[in-house]
PDB file of C-alpha atoms and ligand atoms in Angstrom:
ATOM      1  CA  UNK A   1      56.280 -24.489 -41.619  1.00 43.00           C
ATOM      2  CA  UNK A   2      52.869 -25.515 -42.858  1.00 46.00           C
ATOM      3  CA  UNK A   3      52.687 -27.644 -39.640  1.00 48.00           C
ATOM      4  CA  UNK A   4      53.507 -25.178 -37.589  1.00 47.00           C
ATOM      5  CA  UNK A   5      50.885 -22.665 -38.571  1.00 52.00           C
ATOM      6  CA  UNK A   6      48.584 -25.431 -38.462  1.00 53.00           C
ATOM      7  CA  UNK A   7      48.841 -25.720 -35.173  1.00 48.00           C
ATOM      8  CA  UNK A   8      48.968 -22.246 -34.311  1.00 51.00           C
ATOM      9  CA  UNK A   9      45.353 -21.751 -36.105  1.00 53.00           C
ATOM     10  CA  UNK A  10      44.290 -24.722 -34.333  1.00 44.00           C
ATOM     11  CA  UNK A  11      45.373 -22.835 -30.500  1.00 50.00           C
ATOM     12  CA  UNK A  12      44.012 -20.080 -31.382  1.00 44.00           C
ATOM     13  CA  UNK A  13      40.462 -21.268 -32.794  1.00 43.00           C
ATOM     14  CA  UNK A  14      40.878 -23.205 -29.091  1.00 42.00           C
ATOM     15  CA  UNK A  15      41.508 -19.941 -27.611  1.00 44.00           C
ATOM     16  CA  UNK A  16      39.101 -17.727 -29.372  1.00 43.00           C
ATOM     17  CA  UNK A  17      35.892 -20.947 -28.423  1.00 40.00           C
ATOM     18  CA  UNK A  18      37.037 -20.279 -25.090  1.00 45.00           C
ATOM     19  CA  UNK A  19      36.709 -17.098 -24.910  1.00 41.00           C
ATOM     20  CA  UNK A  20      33.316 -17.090 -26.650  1.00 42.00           C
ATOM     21  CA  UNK A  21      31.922 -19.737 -24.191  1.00 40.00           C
ATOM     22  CA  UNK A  22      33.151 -17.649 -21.231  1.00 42.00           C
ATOM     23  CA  UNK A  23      32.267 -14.154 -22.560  1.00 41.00           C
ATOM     24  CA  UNK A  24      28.858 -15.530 -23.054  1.00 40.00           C
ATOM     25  CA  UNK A  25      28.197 -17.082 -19.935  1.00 38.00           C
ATOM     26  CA  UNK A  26      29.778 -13.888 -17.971  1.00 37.00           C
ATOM     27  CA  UNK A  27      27.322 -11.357 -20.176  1.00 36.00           C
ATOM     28  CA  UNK A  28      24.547 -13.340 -19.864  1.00 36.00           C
ATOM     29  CA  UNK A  29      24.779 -13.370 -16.182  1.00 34.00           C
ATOM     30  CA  UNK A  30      24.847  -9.280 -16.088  1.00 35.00           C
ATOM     31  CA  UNK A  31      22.478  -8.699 -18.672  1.00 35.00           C
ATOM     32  CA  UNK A  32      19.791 -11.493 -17.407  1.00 36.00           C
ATOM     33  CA  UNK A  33      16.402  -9.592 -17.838  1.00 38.00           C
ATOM     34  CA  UNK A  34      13.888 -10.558 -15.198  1.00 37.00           C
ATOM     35  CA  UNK A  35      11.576 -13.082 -16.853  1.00 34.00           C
ATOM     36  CA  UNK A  36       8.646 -10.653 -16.776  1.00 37.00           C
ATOM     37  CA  UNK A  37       6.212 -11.445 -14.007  1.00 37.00           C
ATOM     38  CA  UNK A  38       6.529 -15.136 -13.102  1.00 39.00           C
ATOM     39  CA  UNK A  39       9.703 -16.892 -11.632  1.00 41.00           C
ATOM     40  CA  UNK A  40      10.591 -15.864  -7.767  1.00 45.00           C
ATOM     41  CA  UNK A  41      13.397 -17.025  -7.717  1.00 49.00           C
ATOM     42  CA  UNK A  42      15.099 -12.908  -8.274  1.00 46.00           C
ATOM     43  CA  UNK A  43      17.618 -14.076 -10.729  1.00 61.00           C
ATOM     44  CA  UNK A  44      19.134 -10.431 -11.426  1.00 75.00           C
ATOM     45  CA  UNK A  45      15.838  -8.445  -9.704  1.00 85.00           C
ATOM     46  CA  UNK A  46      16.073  -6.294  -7.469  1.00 95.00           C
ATOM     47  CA  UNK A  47      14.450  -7.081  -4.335  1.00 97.00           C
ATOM     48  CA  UNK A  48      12.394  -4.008  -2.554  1.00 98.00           C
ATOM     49  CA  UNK A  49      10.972  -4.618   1.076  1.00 98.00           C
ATOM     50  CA  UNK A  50       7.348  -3.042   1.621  1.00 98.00           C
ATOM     51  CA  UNK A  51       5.949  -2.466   4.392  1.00 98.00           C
ATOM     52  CA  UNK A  52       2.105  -2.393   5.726  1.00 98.00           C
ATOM     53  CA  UNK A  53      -0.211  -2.732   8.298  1.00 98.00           C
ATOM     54  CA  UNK A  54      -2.024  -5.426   7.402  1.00 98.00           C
ATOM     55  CA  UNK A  55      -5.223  -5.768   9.423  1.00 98.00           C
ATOM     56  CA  UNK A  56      -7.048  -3.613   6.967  1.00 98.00           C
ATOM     57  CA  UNK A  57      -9.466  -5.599   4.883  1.00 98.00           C
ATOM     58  CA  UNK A  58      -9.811  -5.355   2.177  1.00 98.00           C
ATOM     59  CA  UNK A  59      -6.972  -3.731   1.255  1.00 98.00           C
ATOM     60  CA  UNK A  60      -4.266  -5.013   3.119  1.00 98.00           C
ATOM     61  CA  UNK A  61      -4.755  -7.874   5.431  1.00 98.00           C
ATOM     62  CA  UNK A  62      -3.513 -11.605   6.662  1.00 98.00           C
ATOM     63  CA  UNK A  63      -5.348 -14.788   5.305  1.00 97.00           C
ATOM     64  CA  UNK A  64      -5.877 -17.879   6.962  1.00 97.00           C
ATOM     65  CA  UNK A  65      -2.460 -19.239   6.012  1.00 97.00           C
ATOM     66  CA  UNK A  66      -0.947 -16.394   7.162  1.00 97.00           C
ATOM     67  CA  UNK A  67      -0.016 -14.248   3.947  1.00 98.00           C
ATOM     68  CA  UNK A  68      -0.498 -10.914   3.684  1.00 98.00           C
ATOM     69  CA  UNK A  69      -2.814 -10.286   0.785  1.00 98.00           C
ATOM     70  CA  UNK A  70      -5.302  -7.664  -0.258  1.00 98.00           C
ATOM     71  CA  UNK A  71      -6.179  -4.865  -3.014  1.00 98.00           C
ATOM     72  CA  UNK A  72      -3.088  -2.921  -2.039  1.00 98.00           C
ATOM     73  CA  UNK A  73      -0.860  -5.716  -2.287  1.00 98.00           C
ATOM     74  CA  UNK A  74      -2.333  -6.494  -5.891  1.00 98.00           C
ATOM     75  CA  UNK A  75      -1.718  -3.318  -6.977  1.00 98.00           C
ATOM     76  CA  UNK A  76       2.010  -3.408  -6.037  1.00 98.00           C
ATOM     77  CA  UNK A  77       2.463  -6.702  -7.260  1.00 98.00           C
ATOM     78  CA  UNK A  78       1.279  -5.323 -10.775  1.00 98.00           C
ATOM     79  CA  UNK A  79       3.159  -2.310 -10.518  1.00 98.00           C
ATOM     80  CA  UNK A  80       6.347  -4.386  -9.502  1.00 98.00           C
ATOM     81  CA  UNK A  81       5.849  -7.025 -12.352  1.00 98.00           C
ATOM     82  CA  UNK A  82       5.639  -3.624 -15.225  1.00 98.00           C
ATOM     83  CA  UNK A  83       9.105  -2.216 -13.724  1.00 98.00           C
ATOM     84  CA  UNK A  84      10.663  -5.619 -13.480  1.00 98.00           C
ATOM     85  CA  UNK A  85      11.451  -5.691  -9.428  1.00 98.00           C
ATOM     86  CA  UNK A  86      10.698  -8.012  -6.759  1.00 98.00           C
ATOM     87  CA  UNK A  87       8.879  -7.132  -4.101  1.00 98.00           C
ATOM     88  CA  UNK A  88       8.643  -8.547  -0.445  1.00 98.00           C
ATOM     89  CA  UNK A  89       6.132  -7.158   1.662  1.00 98.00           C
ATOM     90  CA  UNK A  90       6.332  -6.866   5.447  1.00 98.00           C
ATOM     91  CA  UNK A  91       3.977  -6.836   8.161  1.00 98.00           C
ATOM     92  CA  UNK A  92       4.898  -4.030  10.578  1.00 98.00           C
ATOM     93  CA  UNK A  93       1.915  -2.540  11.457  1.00 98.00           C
ATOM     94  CA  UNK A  94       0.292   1.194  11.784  1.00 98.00           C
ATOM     95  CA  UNK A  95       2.564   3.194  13.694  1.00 98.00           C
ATOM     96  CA  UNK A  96       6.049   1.602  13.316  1.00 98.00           C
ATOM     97  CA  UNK A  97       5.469   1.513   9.418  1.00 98.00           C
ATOM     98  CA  UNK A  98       6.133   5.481   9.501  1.00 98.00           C
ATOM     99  CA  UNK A  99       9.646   5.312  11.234  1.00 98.00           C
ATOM    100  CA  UNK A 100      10.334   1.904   9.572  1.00 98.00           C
ATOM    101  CA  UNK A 101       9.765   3.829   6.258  1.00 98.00           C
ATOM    102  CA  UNK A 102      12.167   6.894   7.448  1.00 98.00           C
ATOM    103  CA  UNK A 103      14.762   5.240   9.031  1.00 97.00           C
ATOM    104  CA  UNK A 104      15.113   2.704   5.402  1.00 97.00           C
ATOM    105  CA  UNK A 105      13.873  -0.576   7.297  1.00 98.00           C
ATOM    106  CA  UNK A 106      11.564  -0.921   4.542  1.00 98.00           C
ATOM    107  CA  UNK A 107      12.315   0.879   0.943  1.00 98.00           C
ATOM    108  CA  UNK A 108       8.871   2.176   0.904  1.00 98.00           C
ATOM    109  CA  UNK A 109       5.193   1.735   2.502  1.00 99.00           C
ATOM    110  CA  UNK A 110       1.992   0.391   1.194  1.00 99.00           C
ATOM    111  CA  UNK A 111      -1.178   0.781   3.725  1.00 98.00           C
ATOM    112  CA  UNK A 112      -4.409   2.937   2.093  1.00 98.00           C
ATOM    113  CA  UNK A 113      -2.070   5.748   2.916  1.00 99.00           C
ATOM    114  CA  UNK A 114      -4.056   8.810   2.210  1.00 98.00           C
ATOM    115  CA  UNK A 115      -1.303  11.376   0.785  1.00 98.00           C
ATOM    116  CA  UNK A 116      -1.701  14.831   2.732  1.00 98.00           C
ATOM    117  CA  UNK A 117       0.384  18.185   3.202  1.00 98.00           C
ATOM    118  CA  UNK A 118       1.292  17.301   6.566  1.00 98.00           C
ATOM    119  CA  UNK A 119       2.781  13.677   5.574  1.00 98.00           C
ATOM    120  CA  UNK A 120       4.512  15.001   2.555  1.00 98.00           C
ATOM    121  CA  UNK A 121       6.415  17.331   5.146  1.00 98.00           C
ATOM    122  CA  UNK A 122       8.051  14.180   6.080  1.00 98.00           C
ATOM    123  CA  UNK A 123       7.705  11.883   3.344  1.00 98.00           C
ATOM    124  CA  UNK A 124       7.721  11.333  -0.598  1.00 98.00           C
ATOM    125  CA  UNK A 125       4.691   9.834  -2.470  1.00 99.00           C
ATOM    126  CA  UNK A 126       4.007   8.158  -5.342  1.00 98.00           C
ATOM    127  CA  UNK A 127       1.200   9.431  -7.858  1.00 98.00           C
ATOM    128  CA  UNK A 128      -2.564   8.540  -6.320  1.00 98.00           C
ATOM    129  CA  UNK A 129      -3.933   5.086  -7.092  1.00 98.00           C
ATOM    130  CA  UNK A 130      -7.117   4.946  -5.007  1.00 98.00           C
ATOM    131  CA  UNK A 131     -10.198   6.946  -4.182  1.00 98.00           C
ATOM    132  CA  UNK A 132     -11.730   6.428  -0.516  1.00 98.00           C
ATOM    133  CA  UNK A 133     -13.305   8.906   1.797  1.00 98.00           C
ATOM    134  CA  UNK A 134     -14.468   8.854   5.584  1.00 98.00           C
ATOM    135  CA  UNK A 135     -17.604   7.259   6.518  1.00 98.00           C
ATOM    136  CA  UNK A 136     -19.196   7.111  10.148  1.00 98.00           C
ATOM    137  CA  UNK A 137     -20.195   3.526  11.236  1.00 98.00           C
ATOM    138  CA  UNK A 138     -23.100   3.535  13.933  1.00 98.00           C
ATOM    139  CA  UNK A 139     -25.294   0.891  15.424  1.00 96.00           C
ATOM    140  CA  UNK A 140     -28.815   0.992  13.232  1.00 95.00           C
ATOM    141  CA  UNK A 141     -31.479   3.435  14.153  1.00 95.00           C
ATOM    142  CA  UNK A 142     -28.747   5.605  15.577  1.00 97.00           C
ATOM    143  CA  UNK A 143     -29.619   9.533  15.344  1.00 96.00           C
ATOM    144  CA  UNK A 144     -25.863  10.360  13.744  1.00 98.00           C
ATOM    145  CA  UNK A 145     -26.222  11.363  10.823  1.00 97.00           C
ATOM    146  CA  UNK A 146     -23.242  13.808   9.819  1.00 98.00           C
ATOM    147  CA  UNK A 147     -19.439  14.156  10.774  1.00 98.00           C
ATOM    148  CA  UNK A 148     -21.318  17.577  12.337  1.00 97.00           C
ATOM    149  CA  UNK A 149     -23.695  15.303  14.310  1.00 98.00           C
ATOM    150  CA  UNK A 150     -20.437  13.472  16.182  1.00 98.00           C
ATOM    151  CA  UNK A 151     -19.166  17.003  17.741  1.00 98.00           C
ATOM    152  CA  UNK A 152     -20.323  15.887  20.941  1.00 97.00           C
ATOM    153  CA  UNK A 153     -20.095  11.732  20.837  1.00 98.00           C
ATOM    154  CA  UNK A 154     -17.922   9.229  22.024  1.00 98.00           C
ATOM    155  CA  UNK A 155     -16.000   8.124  18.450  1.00 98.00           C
ATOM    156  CA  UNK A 156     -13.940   5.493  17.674  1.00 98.00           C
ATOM    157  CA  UNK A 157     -10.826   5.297  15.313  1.00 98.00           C
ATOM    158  CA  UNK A 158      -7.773   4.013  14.342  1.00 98.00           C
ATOM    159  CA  UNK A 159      -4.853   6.322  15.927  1.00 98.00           C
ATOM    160  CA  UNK A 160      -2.911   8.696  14.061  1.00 98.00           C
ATOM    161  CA  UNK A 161      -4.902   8.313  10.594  1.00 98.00           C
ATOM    162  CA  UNK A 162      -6.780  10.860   8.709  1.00 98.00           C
ATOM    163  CA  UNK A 163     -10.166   9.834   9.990  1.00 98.00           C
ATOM    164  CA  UNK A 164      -8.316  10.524  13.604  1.00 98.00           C
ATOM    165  CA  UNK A 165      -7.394  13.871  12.354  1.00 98.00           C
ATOM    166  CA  UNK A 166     -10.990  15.084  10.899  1.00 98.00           C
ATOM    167  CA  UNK A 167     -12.247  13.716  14.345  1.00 98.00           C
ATOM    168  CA  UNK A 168      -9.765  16.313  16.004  1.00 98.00           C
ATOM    169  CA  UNK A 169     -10.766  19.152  13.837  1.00 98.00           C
ATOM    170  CA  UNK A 170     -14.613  18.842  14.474  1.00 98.00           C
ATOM    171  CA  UNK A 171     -14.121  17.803  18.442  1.00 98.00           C
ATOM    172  CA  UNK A 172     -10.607  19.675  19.292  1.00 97.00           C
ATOM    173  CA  UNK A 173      -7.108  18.296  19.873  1.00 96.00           C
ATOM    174  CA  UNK A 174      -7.751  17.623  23.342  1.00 95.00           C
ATOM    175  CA  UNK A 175     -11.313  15.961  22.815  1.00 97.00           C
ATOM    176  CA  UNK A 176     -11.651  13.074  25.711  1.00 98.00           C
ATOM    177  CA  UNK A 177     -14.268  11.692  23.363  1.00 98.00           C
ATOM    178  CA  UNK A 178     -12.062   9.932  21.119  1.00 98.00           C
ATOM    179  CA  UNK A 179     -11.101   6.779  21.466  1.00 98.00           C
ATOM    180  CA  UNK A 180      -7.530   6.210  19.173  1.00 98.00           C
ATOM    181  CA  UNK A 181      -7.200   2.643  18.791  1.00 98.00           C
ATOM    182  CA  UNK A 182      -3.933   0.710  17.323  1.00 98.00           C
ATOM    183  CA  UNK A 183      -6.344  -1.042  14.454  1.00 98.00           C
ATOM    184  CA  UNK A 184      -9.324  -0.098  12.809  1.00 98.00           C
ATOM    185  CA  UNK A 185     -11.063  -3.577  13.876  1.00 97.00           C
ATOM    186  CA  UNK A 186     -10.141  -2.516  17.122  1.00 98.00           C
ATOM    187  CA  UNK A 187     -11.872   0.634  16.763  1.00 98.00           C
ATOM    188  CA  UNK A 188     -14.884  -1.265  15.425  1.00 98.00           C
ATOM    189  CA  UNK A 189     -14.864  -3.403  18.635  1.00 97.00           C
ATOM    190  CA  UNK A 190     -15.360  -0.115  21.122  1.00 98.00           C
ATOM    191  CA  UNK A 191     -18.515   0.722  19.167  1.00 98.00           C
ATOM    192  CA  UNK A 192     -19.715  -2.997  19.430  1.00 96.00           C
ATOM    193  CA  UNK A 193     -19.124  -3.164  23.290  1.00 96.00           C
ATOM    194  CA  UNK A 194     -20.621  -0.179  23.402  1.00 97.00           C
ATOM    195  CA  UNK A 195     -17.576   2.147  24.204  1.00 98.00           C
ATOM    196  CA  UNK A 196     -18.673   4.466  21.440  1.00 98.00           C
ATOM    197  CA  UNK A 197     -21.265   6.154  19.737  1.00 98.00           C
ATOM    198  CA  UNK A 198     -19.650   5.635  16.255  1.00 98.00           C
ATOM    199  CA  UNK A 199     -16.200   4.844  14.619  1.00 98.00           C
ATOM    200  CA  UNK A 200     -15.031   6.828  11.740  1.00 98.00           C
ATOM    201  CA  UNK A 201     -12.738   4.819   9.226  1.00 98.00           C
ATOM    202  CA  UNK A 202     -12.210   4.752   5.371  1.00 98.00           C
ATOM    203  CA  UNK A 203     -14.830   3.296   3.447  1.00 98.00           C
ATOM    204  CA  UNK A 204     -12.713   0.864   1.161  1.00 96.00           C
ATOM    205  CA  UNK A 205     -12.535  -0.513   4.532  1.00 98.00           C
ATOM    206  CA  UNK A 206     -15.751   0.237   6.789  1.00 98.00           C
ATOM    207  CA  UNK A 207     -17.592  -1.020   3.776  1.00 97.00           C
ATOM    208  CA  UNK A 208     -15.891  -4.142   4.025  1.00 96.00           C
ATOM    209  CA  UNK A 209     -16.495  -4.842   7.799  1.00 95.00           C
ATOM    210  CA  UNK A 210     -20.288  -4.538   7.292  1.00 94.00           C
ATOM    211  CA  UNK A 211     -20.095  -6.967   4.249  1.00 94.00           C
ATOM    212  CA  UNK A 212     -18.537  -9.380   5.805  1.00 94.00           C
ATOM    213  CA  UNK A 213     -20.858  -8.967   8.994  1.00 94.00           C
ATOM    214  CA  UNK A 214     -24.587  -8.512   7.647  1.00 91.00           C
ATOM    215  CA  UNK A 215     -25.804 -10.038  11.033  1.00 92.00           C
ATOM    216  CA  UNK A 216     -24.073  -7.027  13.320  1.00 93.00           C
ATOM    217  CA  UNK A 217     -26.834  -4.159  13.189  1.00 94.00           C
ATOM    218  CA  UNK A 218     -24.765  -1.459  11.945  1.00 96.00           C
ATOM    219  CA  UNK A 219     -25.086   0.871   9.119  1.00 96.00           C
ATOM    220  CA  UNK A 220     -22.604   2.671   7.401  1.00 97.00           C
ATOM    221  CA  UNK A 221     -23.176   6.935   7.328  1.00 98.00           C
ATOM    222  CA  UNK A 222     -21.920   9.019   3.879  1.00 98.00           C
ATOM    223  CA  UNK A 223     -21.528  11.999   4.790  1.00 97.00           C
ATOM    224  CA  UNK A 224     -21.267  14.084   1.028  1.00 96.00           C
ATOM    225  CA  UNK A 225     -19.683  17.399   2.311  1.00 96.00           C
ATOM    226  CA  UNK A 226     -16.665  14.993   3.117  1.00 97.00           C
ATOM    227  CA  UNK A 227     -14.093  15.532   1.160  1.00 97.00           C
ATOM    228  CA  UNK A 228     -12.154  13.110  -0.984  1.00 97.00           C
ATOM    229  CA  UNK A 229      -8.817  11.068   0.001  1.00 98.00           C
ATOM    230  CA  UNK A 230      -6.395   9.884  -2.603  1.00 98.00           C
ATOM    231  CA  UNK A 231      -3.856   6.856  -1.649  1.00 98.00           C
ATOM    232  CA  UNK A 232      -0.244   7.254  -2.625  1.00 98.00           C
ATOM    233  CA  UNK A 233       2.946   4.524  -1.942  1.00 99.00           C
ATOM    234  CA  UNK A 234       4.789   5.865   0.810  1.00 99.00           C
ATOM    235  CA  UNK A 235       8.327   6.799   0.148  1.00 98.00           C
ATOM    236  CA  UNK A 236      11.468   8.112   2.543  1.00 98.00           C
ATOM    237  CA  UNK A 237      11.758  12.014   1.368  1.00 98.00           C
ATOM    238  CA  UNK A 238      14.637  12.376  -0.711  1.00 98.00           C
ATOM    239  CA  UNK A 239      14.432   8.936  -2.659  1.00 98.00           C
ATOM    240  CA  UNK A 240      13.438   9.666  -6.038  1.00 98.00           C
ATOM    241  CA  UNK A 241      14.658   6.760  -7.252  1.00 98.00           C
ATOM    242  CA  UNK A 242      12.024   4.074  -5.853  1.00 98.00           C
ATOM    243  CA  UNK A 243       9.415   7.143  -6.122  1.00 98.00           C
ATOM    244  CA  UNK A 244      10.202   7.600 -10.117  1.00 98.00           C
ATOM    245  CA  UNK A 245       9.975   3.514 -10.901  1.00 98.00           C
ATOM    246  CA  UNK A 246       6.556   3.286  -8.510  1.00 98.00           C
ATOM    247  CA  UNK A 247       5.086   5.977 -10.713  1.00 98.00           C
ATOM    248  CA  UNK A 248       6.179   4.745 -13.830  1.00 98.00           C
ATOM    249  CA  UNK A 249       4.593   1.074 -12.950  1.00 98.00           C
ATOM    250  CA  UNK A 250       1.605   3.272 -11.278  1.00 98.00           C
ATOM    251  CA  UNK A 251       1.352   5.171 -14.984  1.00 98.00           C
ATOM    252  CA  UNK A 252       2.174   1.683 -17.003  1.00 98.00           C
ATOM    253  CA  UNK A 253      -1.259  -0.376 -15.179  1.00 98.00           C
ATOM    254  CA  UNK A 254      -3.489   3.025 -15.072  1.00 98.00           C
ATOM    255  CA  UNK A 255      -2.926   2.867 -18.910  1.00 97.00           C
ATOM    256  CA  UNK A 256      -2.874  -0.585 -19.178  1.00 97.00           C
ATOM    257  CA  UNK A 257      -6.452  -1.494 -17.350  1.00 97.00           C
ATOM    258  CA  UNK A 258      -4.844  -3.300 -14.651  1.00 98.00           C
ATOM    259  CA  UNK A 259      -5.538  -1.219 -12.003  1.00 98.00           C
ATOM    260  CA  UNK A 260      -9.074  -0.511 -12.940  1.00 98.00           C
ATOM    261  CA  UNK A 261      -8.852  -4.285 -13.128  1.00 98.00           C
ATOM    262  CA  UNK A 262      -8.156  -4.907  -9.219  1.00 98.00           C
ATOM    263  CA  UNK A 263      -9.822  -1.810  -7.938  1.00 98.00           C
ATOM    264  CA  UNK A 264     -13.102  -2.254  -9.891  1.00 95.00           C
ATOM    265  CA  UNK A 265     -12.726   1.948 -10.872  1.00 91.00           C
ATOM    266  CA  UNK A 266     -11.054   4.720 -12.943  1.00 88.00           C
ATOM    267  CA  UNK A 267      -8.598   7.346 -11.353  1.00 88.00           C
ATOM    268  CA  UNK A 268      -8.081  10.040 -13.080  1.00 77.00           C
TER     269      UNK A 268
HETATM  270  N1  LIG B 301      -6.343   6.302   4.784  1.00 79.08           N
HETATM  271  C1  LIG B 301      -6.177   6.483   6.177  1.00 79.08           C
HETATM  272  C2  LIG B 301      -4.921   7.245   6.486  1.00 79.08           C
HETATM  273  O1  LIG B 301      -4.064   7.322   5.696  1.00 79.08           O
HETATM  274  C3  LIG B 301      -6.177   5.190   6.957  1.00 79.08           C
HETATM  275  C4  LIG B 301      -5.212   4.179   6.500  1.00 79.08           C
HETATM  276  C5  LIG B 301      -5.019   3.039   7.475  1.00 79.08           C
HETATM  277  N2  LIG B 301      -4.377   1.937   6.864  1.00 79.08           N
HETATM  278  C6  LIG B 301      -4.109   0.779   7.471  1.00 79.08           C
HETATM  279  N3  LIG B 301      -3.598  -0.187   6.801  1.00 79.08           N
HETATM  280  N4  LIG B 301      -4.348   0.654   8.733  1.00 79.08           N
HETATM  281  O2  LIG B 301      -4.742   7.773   7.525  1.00 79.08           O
END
């Protein structure tokens, strides 16, 4: 008798080890918390493709090895590291990134996207993280010295962005004197050769260009009855879910410093 039950406490400590040791390793698969802000390796994060059009220095861009780096992608690196995802971001440039953001290629869009009505008619965005406004870029000496004074000048831009939609307002929608290039460095180029009179562009951007080329003769024109533009992470309409966790990491490094930290300024 006393064997017996000997042996039966002896199975069932056997049994009840076991099922510790496997319970554990099961739950601690499941419950794995991303180690916060290091590791790539995405043990238990989830992964969220972002798209961009990176030929926009500063902000978004490619470096000489090829990676796509910049202010933007900073800024949703820190935001990815508060809410605990991984984030892989994807070159897909200006145009496509609007249909690659609608049709889910990507889960949402970074790319000094200035949030506006007319967007948001089609899209979701995120809570603004940057400040920029339009600036005119002209060759020195140049007599431009307003948005008003390009009514009748040959301007450059990069298609389909707000600077290309001011340029419509002040020249009409059917102005032969704009010139809509694919990138804003390719805009820049058709005022170097001489194309045009002036490109218009944002100036976390236009800024940029002249500080990295102090031997071009160009000079960049504020214009102060311009109105602000506020940037926003682009979002398919309808997905609250990526649009609530960008704006709590957006909240989380706006209270935190961080962003004030890669931007070099306050919002809000
Ligand atoms: N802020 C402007 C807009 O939203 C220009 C943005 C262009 N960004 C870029 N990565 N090319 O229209």
């Amino acid at each position: 008798m006393k064997k017996i039950s000997r042996l039966w406490s002896l199975s069932l400590l056997l049994v009840g080890l076991a099922l510790v040791l496997f319970g554990c390793g099961g739950g601690s698969e499941e419950t794995a918390e991303p180690a916060s802000g290091s590791d790539s390796d995405g043990g238990g994060k989830e992964k969220l493709v972002v798209g961009t059009d990176a030929t926009y220095a500063p902000m978004e861009y490619m470096d000489n090895n090829g990676n796509i780096v910049g202010i933007d992608i900073d800024i949703v690196e820190a935001i990815a590291e508060e809410v605990g995802v991984e984030v892989e971001f994807k070159n897909i440039g200006w145009e496509p990134l609007f249909p690659a953001v609608e049709n889910g290629e990507v889960d949402f869009a970074v790319s000094s996207i200035t949030i506006t009505d007319e967007r948001k008619e089609t899209f979701d965005f995120t809570d603004p993280y940057y400040v920029a406004k339009q600036v005119i870029l002209v060759k020195e000496g140049s007599d431009i010295k307003s948005f008003e004074d390009l009514k009748d000048k040959k301007v450059s831009l990069q298609i389909n962005t707000t600077g290309h939609a001011m340029m419509r307002d002040i020249q009409g929608n059917t102005s032969s004197n704009i010139i809509a290039a694919e990138t804003m460095p390719l805009a820049i180029e058709e005022l170097l050769n001489g194309n045009a009179d002036a490109a218009v562009g944002d100036n976390s951007t236009v800024n940029e260009y002249i500080k990295n080329n102090p031997n071009v003769e160009m000079e960049v024109i504020e214009d102060d009855s311009v109105e602000q533009e506020f940037y926003g992470l682009m979002v398919k309409k309808g997905n609250t879910e990526v649009v609530d966790l960008l704006n709590e990491g957006i909240q989380k490094i706006k209270e935190n410093g961080k962003l004030k930290e890669i931007t070099g300024f306050d919002i809000e």
